Short mmCIF file of C-alpha atoms in Angstrom, two decimals:
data_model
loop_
_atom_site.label_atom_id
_atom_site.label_comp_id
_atom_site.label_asym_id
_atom_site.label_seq_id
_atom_site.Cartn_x
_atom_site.Cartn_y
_atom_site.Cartn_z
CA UNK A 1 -29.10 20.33 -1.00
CA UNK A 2 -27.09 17.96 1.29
CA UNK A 3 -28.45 14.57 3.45
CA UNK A 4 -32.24 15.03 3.44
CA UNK A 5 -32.57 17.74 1.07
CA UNK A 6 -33.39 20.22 3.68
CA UNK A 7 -30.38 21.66 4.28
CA UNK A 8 -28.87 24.00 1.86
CA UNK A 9 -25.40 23.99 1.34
CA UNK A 10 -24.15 26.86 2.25
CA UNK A 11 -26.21 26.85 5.79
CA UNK A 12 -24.28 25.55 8.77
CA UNK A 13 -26.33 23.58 11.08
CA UNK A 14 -27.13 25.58 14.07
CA UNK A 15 -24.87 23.95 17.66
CA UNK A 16 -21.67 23.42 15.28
CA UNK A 17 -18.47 24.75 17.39
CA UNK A 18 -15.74 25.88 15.26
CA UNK A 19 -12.94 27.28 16.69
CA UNK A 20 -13.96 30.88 15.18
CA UNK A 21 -17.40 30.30 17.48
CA UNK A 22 -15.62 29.21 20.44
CA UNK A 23 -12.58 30.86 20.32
CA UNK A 24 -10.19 27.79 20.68
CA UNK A 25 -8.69 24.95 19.26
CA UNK A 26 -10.63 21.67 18.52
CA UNK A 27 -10.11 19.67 21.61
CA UNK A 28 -8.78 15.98 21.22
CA UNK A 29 -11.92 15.18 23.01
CA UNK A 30 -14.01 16.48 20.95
CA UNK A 31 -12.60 15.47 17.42
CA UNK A 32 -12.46 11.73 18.91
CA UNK A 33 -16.26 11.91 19.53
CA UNK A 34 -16.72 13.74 16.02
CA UNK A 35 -14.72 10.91 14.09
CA UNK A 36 -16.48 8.20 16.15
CA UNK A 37 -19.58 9.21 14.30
CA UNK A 38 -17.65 7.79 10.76
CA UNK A 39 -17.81 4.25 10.44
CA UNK A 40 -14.55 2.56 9.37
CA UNK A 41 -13.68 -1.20 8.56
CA UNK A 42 -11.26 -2.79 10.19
CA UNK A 43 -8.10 -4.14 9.24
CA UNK A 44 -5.00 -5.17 10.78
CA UNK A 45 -1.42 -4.13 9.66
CA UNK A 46 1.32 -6.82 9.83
CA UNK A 47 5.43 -6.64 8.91
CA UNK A 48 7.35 -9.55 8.07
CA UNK A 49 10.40 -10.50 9.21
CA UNK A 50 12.71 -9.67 11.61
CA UNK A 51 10.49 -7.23 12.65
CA UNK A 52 7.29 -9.64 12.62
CA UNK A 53 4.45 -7.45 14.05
CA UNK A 54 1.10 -6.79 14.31
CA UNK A 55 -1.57 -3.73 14.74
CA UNK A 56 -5.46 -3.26 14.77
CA UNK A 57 -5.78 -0.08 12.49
CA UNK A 58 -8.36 1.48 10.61
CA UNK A 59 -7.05 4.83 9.83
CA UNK A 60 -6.53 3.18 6.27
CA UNK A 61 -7.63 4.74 2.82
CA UNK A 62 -7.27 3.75 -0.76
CA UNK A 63 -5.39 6.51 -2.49
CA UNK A 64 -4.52 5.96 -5.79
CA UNK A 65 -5.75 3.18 -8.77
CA UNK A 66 -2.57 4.33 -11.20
CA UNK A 67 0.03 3.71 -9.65
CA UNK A 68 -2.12 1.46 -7.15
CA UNK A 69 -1.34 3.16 -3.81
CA UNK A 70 -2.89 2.89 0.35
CA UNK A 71 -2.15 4.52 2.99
CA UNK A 72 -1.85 4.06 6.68
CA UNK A 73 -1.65 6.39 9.71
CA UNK A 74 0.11 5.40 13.13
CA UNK A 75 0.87 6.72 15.87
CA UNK A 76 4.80 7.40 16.12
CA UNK A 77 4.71 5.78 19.98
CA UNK A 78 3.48 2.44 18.41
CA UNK A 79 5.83 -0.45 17.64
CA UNK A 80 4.32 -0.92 14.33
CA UNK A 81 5.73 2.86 13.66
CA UNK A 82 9.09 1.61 13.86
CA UNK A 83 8.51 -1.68 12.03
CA UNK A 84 7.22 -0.07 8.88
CA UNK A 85 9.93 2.19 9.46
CA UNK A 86 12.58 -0.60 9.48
CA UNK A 87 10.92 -3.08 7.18
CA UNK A 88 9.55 -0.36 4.53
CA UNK A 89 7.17 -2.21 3.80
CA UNK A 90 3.42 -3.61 5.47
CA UNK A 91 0.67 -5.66 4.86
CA UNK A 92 -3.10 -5.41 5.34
CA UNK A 93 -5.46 -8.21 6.19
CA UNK A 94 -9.03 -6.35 6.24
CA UNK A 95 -11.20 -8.01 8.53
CA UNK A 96 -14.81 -9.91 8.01
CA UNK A 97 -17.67 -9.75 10.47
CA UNK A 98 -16.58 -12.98 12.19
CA UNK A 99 -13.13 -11.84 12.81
CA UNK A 100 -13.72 -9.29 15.58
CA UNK A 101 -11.81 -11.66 17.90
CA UNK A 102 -8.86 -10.52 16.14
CA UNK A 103 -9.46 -7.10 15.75
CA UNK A 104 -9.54 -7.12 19.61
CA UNK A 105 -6.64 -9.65 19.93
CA UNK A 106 -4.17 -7.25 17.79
CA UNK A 107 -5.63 -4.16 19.34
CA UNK A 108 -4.95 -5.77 23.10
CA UNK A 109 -1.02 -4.10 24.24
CA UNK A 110 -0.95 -7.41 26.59
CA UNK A 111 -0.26 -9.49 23.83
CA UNK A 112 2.94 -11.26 22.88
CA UNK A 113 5.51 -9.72 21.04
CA UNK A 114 7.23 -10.39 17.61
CA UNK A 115 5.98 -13.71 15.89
CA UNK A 116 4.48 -14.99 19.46
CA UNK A 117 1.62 -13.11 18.69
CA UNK A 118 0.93 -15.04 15.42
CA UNK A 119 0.79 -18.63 17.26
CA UNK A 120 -2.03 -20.50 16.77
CA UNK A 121 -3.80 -18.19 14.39
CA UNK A 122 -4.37 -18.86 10.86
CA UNK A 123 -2.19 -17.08 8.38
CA UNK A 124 0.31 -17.20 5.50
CA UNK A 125 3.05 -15.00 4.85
CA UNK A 126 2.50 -12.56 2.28
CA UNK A 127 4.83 -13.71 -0.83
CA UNK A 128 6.39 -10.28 -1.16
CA UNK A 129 7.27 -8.89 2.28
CA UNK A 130 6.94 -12.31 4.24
CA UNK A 131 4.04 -10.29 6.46
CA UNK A 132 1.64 -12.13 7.59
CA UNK A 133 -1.84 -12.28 5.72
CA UNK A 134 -5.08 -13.49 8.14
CA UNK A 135 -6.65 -16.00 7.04
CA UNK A 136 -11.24 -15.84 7.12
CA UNK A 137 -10.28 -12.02 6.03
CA UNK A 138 -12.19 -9.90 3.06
CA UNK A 139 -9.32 -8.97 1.66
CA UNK A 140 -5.36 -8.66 1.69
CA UNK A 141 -2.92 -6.36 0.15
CA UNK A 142 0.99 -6.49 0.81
CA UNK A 143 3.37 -2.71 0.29
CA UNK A 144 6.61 -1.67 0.19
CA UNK A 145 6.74 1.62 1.46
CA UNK A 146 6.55 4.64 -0.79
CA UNK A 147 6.94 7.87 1.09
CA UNK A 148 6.63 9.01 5.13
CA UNK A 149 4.60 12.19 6.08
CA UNK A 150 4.65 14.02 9.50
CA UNK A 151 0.71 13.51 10.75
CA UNK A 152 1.19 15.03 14.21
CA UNK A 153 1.31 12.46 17.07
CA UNK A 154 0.99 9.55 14.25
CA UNK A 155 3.04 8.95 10.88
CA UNK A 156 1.47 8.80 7.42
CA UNK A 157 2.46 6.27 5.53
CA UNK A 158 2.11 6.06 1.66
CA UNK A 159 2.23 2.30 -0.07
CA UNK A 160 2.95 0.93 -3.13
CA UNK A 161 0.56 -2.05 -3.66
CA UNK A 162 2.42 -4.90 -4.82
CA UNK A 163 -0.18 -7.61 -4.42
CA UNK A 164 -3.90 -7.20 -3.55
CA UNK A 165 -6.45 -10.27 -3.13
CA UNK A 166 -10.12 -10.24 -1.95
CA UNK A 167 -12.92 -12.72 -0.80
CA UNK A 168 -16.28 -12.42 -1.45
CA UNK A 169 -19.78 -13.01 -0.32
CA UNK A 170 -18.69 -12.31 4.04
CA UNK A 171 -19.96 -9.37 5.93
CA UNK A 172 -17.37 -6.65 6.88
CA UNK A 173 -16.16 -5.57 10.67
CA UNK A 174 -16.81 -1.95 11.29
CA UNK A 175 -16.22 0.18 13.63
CA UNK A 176 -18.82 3.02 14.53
CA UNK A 177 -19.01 5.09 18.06
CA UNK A 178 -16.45 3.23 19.70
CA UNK A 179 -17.98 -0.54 19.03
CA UNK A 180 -17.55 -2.96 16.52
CA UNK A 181 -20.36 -3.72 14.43
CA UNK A 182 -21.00 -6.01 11.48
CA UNK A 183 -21.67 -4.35 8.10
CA UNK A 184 -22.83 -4.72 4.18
CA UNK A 185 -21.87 -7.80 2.84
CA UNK A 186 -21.73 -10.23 -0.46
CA UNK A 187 -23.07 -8.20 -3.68
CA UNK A 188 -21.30 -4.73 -4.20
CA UNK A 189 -24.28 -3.98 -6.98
CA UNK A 190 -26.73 -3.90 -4.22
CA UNK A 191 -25.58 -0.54 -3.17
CA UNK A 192 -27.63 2.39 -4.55
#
């Protein structure tokens, strides 16, 4: 049994469109509006640098504890595409309740360019790519980039973590149905 226990597993729920059913391809449309029903956190990607940048993201997944490894997908028409790409390397700042400012800040296109953008905000460069780390935020890691995968319109992008940090007892920033929203916070053992 799956979710409430009265579904069996190998019943699909009546309504679901597959593209056997309809006879087409998933629509763009129509995965954004499935994915908007999985709630992310929030983090935003920075590069060091000459190629100083930085990028709201939260298509971002652990993947590996040994050899400690992330990864990150962008779109290949974004400028932090070509500053990974350059830089081969990135750094995460993932963002607490209280920083949605910045998550819309580093998500707005309007914004100054190159290490403009990072004036009058509160941050450190990372010690081993010189990206910059947020300050407030629940946690940081910095990588040098491991490997580059075709992900249709955006690039995968595999890091080595070379230094990971984390603050504790703050709420996180998620993102669920197109809004920001604040989330769990302080004791991980609370979770059932």
């Amino acid at each position: 049994m799956i979710g409430n226990g009265r579904l069996p597993v190998n019943t699909r729920p009546t309504g679901v469109r597959t593209p056997a059913t309809e006879n087409r391809a998933v629509l763009p449309g129509a995965l954004r509006e499935t994915m908007a029903r999985f709630a992310t956190g929030i983090t935003v990607m920075t590069t060091g640098g000459e190629y100083v940048h930085g990028m709201t993201a939260n298509a971002f997944s652990s993947v590996s504890l040994e050899p400690p490894m992330v990864l990150c997908c962008v779109a290949r028409s974004a400028t932090m595409h070509e500053a990974i790409t350059v830089t081969r390397s990135f750094a995460v700042s993932v963002l607490g309740a209280e920083q949605e400012p910045l998550a819309r800040y580093f998500a707005n296109k309007s914004r100054p360019r190159g290490a403009e953008q990072f004036h009058g905000l509160d941050w450190q460069p990372g010690p081993f790519t010189g990206a910059p780390l947020l300050a407030g935020s629940l946690a940081w890691l910095e990588c040098k980039l491991a490997e580059q995968y075709d992900g249709g319109d955006h690039s995968i992008f595999l890091g080595e973590v070379l230094a990971a940090d984390w603050a504790d007892d703050r709420q996180a920033l998620l993102f669920y149905r197109g809004a920001f929203h604040r989330g769990i916070g302080g004791n991980p053992d609370g979770i059932g």
